[in-house]
Coordinates of C-alpha atoms in Angstrom, one line a residue:
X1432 CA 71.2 -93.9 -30.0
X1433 CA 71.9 -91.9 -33.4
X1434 CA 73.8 -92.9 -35.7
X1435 CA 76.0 -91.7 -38.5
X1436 CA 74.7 -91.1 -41.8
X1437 CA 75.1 -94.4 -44.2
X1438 CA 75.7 -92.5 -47.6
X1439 CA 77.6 -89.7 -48.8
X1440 CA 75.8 -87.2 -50.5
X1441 CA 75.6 -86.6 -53.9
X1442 CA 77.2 -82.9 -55.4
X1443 CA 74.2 -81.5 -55.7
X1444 CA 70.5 -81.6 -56.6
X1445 CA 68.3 -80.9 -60.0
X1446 CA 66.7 -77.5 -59.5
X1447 CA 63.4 -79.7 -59.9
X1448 CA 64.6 -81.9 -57.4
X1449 CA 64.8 -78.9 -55.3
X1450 CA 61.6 -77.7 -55.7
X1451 CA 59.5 -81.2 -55.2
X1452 CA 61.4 -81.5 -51.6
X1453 CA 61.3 -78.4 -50.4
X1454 CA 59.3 -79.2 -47.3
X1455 CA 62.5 -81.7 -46.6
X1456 CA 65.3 -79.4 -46.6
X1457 CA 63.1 -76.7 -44.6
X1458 CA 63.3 -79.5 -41.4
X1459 CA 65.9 -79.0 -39.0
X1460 CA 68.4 -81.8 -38.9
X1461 CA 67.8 -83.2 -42.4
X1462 CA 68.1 -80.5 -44.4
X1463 CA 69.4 -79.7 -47.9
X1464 CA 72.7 -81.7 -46.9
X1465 CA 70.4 -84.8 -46.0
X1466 CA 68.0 -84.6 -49.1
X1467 CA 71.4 -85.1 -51.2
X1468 CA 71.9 -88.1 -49.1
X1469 CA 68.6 -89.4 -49.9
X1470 CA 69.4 -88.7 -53.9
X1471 CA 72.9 -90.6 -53.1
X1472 CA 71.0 -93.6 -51.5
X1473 CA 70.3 -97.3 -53.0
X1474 CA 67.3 -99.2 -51.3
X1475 CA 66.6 -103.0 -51.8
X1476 CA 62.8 -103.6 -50.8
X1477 CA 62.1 -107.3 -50.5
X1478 CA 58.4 -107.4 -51.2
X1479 CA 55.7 -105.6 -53.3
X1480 CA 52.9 -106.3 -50.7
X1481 CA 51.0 -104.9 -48.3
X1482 CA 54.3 -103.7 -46.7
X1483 CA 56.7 -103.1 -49.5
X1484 CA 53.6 -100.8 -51.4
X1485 CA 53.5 -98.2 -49.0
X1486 CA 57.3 -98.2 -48.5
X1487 CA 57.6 -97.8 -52.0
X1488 CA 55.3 -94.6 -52.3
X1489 CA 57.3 -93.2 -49.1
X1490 CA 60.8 -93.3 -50.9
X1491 CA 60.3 -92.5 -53.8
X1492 CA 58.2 -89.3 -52.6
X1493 CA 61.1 -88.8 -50.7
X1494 CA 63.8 -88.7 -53.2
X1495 CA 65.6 -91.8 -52.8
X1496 CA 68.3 -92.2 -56.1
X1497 CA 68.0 -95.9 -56.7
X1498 CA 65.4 -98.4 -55.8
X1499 CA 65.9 -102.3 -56.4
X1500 CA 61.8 -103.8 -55.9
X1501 CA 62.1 -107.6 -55.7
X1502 CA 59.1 -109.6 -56.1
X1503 CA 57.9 -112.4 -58.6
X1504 CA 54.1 -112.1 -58.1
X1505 CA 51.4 -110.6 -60.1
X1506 CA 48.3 -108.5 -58.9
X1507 CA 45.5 -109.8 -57.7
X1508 CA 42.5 -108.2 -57.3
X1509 CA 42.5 -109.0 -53.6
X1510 CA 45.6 -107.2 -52.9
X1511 CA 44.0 -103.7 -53.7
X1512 CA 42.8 -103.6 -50.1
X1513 CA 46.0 -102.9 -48.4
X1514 CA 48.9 -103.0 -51.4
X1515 CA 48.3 -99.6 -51.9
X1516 CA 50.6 -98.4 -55.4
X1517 CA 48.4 -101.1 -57.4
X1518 CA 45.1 -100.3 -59.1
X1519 CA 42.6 -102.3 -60.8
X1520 CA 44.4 -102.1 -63.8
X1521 CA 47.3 -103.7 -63.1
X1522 CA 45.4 -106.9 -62.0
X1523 CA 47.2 -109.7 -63.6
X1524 CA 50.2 -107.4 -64.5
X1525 CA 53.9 -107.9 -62.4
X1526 CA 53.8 -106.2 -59.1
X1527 CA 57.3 -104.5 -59.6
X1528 CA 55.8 -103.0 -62.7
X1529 CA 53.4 -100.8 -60.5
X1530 CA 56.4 -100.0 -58.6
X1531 CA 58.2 -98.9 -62.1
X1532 CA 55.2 -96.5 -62.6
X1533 CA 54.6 -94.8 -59.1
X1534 CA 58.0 -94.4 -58.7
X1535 CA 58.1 -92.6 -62.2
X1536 CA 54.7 -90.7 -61.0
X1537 CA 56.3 -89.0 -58.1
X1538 CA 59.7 -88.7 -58.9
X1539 CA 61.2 -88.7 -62.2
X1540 CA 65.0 -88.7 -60.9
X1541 CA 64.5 -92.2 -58.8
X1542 CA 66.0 -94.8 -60.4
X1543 CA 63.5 -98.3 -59.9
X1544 CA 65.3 -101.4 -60.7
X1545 CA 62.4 -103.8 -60.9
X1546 CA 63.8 -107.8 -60.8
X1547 CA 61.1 -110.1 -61.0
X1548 CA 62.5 -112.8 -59.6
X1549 CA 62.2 -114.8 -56.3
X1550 CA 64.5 -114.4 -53.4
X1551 CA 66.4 -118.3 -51.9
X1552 CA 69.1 -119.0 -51.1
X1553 CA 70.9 -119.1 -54.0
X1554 CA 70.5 -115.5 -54.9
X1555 CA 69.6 -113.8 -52.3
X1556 CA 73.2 -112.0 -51.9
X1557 CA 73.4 -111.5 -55.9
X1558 CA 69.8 -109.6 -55.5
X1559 CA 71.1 -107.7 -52.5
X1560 CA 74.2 -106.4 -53.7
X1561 CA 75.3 -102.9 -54.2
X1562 CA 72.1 -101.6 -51.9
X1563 CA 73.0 -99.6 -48.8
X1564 CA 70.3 -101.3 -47.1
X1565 CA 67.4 -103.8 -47.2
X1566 CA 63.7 -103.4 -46.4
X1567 CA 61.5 -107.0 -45.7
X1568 CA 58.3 -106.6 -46.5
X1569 CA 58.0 -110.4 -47.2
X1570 CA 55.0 -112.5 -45.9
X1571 CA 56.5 -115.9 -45.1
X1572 CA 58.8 -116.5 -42.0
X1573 CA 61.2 -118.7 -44.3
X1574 CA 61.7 -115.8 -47.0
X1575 CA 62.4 -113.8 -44.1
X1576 CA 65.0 -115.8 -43.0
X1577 CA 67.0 -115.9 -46.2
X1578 CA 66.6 -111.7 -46.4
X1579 CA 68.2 -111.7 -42.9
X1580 CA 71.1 -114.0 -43.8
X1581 CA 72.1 -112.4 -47.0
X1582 CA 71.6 -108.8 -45.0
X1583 CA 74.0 -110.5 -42.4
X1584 CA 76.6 -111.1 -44.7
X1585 CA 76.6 -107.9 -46.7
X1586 CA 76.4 -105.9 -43.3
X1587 CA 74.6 -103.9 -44.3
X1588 CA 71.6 -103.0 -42.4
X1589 CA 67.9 -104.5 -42.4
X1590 CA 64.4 -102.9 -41.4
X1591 CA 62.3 -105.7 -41.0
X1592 CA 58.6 -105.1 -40.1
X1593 CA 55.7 -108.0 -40.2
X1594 CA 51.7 -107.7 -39.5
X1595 CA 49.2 -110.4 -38.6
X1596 CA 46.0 -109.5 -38.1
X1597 CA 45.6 -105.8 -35.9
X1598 CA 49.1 -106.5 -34.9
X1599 CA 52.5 -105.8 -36.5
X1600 CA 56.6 -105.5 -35.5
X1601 CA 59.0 -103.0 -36.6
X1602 CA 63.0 -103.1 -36.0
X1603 CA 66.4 -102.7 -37.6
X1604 CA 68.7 -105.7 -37.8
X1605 CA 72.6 -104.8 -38.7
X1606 CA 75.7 -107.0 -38.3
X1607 CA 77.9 -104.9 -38.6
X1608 CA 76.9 -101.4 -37.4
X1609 CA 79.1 -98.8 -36.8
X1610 CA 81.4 -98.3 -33.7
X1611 CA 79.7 -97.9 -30.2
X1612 CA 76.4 -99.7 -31.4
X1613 CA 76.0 -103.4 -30.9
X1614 CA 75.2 -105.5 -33.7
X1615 CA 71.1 -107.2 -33.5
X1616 CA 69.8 -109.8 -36.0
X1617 CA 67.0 -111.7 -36.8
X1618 CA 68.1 -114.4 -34.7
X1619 CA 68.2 -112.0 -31.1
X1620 CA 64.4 -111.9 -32.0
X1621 CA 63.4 -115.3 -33.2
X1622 CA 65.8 -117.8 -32.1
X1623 CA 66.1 -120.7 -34.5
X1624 CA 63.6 -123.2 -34.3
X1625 CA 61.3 -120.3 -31.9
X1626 CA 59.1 -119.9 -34.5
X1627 CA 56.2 -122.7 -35.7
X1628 CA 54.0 -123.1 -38.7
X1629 CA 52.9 -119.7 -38.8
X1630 CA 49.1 -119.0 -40.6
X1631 CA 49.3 -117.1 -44.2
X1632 CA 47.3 -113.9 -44.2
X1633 CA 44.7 -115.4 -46.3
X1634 CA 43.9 -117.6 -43.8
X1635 CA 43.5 -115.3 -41.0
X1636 CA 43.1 -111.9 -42.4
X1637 CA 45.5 -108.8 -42.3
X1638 CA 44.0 -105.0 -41.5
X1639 CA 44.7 -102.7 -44.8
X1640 CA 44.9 -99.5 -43.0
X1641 CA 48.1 -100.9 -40.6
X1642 CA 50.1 -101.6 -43.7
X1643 CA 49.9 -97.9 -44.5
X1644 CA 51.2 -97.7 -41.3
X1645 CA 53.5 -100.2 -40.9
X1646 CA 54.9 -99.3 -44.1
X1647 CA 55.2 -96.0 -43.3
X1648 CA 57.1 -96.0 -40.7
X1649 CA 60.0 -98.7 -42.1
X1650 CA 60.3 -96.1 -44.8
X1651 CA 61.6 -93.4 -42.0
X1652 CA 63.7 -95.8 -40.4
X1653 CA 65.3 -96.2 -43.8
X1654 CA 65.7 -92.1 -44.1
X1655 CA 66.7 -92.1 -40.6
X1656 CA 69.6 -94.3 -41.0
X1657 CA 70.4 -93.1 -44.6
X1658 CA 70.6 -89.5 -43.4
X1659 CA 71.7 -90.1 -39.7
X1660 CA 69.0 -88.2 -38.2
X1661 CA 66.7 -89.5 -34.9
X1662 CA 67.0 -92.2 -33.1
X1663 CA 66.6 -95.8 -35.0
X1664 CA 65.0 -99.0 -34.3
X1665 CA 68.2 -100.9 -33.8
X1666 CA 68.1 -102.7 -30.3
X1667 CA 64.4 -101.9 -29.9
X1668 CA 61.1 -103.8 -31.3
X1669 CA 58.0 -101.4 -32.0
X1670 CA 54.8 -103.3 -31.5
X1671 CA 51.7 -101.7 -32.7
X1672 CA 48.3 -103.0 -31.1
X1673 CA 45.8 -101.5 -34.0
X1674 CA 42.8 -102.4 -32.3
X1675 CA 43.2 -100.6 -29.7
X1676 CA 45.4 -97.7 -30.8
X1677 CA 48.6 -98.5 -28.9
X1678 CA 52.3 -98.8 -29.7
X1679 CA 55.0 -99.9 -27.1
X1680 CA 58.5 -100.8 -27.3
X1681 CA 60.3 -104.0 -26.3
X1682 CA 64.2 -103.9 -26.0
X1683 CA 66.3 -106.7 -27.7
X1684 CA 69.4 -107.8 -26.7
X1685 CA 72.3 -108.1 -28.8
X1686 CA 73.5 -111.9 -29.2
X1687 CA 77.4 -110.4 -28.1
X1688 CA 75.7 -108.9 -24.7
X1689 CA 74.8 -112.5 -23.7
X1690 CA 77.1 -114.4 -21.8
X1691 CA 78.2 -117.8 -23.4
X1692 CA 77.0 -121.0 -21.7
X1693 CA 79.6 -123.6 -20.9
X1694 CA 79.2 -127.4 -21.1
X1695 CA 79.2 -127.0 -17.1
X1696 CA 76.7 -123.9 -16.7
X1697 CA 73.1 -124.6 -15.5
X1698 CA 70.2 -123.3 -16.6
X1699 CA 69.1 -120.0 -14.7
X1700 CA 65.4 -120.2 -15.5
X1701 CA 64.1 -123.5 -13.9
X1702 CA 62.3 -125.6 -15.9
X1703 CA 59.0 -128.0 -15.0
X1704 CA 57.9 -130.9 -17.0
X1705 CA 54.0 -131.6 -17.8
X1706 CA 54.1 -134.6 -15.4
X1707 CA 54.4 -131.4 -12.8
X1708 CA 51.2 -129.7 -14.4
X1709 CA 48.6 -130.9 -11.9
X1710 CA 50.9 -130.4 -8.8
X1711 CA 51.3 -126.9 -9.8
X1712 CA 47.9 -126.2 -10.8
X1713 CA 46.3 -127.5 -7.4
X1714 CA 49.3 -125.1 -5.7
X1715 CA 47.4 -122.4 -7.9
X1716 CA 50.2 -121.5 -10.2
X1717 CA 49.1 -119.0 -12.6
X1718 CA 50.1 -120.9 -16.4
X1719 CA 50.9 -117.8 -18.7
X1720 CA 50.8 -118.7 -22.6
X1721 CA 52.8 -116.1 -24.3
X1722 CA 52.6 -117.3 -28.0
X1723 CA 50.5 -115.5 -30.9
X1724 CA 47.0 -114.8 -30.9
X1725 CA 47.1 -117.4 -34.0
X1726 CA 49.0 -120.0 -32.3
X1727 CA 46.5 -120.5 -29.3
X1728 CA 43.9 -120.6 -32.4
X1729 CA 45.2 -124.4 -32.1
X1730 CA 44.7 -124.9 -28.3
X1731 CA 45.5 -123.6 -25.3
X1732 CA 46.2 -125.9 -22.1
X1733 CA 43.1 -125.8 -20.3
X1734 CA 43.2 -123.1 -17.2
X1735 CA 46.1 -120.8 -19.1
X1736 CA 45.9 -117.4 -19.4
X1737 CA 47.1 -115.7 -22.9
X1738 CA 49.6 -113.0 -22.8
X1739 CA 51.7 -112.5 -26.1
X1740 CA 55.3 -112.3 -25.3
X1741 CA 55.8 -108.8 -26.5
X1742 CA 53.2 -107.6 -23.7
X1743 CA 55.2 -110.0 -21.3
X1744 CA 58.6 -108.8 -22.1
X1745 CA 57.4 -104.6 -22.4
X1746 CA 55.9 -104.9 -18.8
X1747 CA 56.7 -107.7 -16.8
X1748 CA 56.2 -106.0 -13.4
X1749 CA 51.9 -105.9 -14.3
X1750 CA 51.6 -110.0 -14.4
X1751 CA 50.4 -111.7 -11.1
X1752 CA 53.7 -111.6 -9.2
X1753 CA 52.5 -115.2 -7.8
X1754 CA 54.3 -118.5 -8.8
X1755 CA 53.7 -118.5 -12.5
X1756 CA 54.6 -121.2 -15.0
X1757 CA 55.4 -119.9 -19.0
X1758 CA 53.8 -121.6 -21.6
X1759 CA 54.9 -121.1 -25.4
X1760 CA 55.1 -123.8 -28.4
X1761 CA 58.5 -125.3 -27.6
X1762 CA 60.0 -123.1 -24.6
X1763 CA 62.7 -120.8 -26.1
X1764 CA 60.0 -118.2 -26.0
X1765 CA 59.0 -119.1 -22.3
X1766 CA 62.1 -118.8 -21.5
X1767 CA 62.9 -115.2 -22.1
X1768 CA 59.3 -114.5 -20.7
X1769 CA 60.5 -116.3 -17.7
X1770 CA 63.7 -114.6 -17.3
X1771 CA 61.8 -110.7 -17.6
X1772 CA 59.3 -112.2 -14.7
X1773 CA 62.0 -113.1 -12.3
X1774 CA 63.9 -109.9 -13.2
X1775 CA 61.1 -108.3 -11.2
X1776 CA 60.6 -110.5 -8.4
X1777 CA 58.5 -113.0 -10.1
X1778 CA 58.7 -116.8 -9.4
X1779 CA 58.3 -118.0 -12.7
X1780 CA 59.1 -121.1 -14.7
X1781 CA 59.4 -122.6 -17.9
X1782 CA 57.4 -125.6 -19.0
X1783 CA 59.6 -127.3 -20.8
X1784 CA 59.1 -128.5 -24.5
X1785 CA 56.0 -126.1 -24.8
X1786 CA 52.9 -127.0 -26.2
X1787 CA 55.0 -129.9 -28.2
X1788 CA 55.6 -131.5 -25.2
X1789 CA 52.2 -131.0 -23.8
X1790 CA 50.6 -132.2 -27.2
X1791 CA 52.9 -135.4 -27.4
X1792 CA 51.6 -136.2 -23.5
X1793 CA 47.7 -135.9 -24.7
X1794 CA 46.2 -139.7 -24.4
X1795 CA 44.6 -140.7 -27.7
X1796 CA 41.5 -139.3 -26.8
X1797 CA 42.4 -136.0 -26.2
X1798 CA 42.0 -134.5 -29.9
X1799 CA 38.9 -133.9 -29.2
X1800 CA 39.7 -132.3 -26.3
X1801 CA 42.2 -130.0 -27.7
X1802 CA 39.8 -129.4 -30.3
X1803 CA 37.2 -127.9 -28.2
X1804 CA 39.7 -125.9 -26.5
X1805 CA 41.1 -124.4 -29.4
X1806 CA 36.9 -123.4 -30.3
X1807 CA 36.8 -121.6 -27.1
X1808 CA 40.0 -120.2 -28.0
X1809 CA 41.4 -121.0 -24.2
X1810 CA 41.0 -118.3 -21.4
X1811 CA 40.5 -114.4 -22.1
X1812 CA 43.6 -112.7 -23.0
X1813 CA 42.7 -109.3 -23.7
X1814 CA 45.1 -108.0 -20.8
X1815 CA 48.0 -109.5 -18.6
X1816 CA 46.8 -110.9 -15.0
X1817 CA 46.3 -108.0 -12.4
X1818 CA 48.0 -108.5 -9.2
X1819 CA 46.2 -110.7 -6.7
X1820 CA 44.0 -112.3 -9.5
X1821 CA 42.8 -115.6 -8.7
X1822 CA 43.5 -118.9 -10.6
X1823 CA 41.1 -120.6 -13.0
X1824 CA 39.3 -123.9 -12.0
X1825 CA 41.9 -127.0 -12.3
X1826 CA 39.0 -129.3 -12.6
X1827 CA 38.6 -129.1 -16.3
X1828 CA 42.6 -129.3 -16.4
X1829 CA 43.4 -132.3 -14.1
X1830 CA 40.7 -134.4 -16.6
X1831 CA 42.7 -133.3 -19.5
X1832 CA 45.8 -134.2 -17.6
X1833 CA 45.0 -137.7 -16.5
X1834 CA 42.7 -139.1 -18.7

C-alpha cells in the first residue's frame, strides 16, 4: 500500500540543484514537488559497508539534504571488492571519510554528517536522533538489533537489508506508521532467540555485485517513503536468489495481527520430540530443514531435505504435501514453516527444540557423526520437494538415532 510522504518539502531548489536532477522531476509521480522533499530529507545510514556504500552513492546522487554515515571502521584493502565509494587510497583512512568525499563529489548541497563512532546501546538513540529514517547496513545480527530498538523507539521508520553469500533480504520496519498501515519490526521477522551464531562474511564469503544491488534498492525504498511514491517494503520481505537471477516476496505479519495466547491456549502447530524421529522416518515422513544455507554448514539430521524458510513460507503449496516434519535450530522458525504447510493442506509438524534438541540427544560418539554430515553438507537442497517425491533411506538415520 502507498504511503504518505514522510517530509515536507523545502521552498525551493538551487538553480544548480535543478539542473543535476532534472531527470527526477521529469518522472511522473515524483516530480519537482518530490525532489524538494528529497532536499528536505535527513537519512541516518548505519554502516559504511558493502551495503551502506552503494546506499550512500544512491542518496546523495539523488539529492538527499542531510546524511548522518555511522561507522567506526577503517578501509581495508579487502573491502574494495564490494564497498563500492572507497578507493585504494583511502586504505587505512575512516570509512565515513569516503562518505564525506563522494557525497561532496556528486552533490555539493548534501549535507554528510560523518560520526565515527560505534552504535550500543547506550547511544544508539542519541546517534539516531533528528533523522527522518534509518538505513542498516550493519553486518552483525546483534548491531542489528540495537538499530531496530532505537528505530522502534523514535518511530521512525527502518529499511533493513542483509546478504550472505548469493543471498540477501530487504524490508521496512516502522513502529509507528501512519494510519491504516500496521506497524512491522524486526522482531515479526526474527523472533527473539530465532536467530543462532550466525557466520561473519569473512568466513563464508559475500558476492560484491549483490551489494550494488542490495544497496540499491534500500536507497529507493528510502526515496519512496520520503517522497510517498510506489509501493514500500513494509509488510513484505524481498529475497533475492543471485545465483540464479530470482527475486520473490514473502509477506510478514504484523505482531498486532496475531492473536494473543492465553495461559489456557494450546498450541495449533503440533509438535514431535526426537524420541519420535525413527517412528516417523520408517512412516516415511519427509523431515524439511528450513534454516540457512550456513547453518546446515554444521549438520543436517541425516535423511532431511534443505529448504530455507523464505522458499518455504513464499510457496508452501510446491513442498511434498505428504506428512512432513519441520526442522530449524530451535523451532520458532519451524513453526511458522509449519503453520504456512498446513495453511495448504499440508500435515506438517514441528520438531521441537530444533537442531538443539537433536544435538543435546547425539550419544557421545556421534560428533563424528555430525561431523561427516556437515562435510556432505546433508541432502540436496537446490529446490523444495516435488509432489509425490519419495523419502530418503532411514537406514543411515535410525544408526545415528540409536547408537
Amino acid at each position: 500500500m502507498s504511503l504518505p510522504p514522510l517530509v515536507e518539502p523545502v521552498a525551493a531548489l538551487s538553480d544548480a540543484e535543478r539542473l543535476r536532477t532534472a531527470r527526477h522531476q521529469v518522472l511522473a509521480g515524483l516530480g519537482e514537488l518530490g525532489q524538494r522533499r528529497l532536499r528536505a530529507a535527513h537519512v541516518a545510514v548505519v554502516g559504511a559497508g558493502g551495503l551502506g556504500a552503494p546506499v550512500v552513492l544512491a542518496l546523495a546522487a539523488a539529492g538527499i539534504g542531510t546524511l548522518t554515515i555511522i561507522d567506526d571502521d577503517d578501509v581495508e584493502l579487502s573491502n574494495l571488492q564490494r564497498q563500492v565509494m572507497h578507493r585504494r587510497g583511502d586504505v587505512g583512512r575512516p570509512k565515513v571519510d569516503s562518505a564525506v568525499r563522494v557525497a561532496a563529489d556528486l552533490s555539493p548541497e548534501t549535507i554528510v554528517r560523518p560520526l565515527r563512532s560505534r552504535l550500543a546501546s547506550d547511544n544508539a538513540v542519541d546517534l539516531l536522533a533528528g533523522a527522518d529514517l534509518v538505513i542498516d547496513g550493519t553486518d552483525t545480527f546483534e548491531t542489528r538489533l540495537l538499530v531496530a530498538a532505537a528505530a522502534e523507539r523514535l518511530g521512525i521508520p527502518l529499511v533493513w537489508g542483509v546478504i550472505q553469500e548469493f543471498a540477501a533480504q530487504i524490508t521496512v520496519f516502522w513502529s509507528s506508521p501512519p494510519e491504516g498501515a500496521d506497524a512491522v519490526v524486526l522482531a515479526d521477522l526474527y523472533p527473539e532467540g530465532s536467530v543462532g551464531e550466525l557466520p561473519t562474511c569473512a568466513a563464508v564469503g559475500v558476492f560484491g555485485a549483490l551489494c550494488l544491488q542490495a544497496g540499491s534498492i534500500l536507497a529507493m525504498e528510502a526515496i519512496k517513503l520520503i517522497t510517498g511514491i510506489g509501493d514500500p517494503l513494509l509488510g513484505r520481505v524481498l529475497v533475492i536468489d543471485a545465483l540464479r537471477a530470482k527475486t520473490s516476496e514473502v509477506p510478514l505479519r504484523s505482531s498486532r495481527a496475531r492473536p494473543t495466547a492465553t495461559s489456557d491456549s494450546k498450541p495449533t502447530t503440533p509438535h514431535i520430540t526426537v524420541a519420535d524421529l525413527p517412528t516417523e522416518s520408517e512412516a516415511g515422513t519427509l523431515l524439511i530443514d528450513v534454516r540457512e544455507d550456513a547453518e546446515i554448514a554444521t549438520g543436517m539430521i541425516p535423511g532431511a531435505t534443505h529448504v530455507p524458510l523464505a522458499q518455504v513460507l513464499a510457496e508452501p503449496s510446491a513442498i511434498d504435501p505428504r506428512r512432513t516434519v519441520v526442522i530449524c535450530q530451535a523451532g520458532v522458525r519451524a513453526r511458522r514453516a509449519a503453520e504456512a504447510l498446513r495453511a495448504v493442506g499440508a500435515d506438517a509438524v514441528v520438531l521441537a527444540g530444533g537442531m538443539d534438541a537433536w544435538n543435546a540427544a547425539l550419544p557421545a560418539e556421534a560428533p563424528r557423526a555430525r561431523e561427516e554430515n556437515a562435510a556432505s553438507g546433508g541432502e540436496p537442497a537446490e529446490q523444495a520437494p516435488p509432489h509425490g517425491a519419495k523419502s530418503s533411506p532411514t537406514e543411515e538415520f535410525e544408526h545415528e538415532a540409536t547408537a
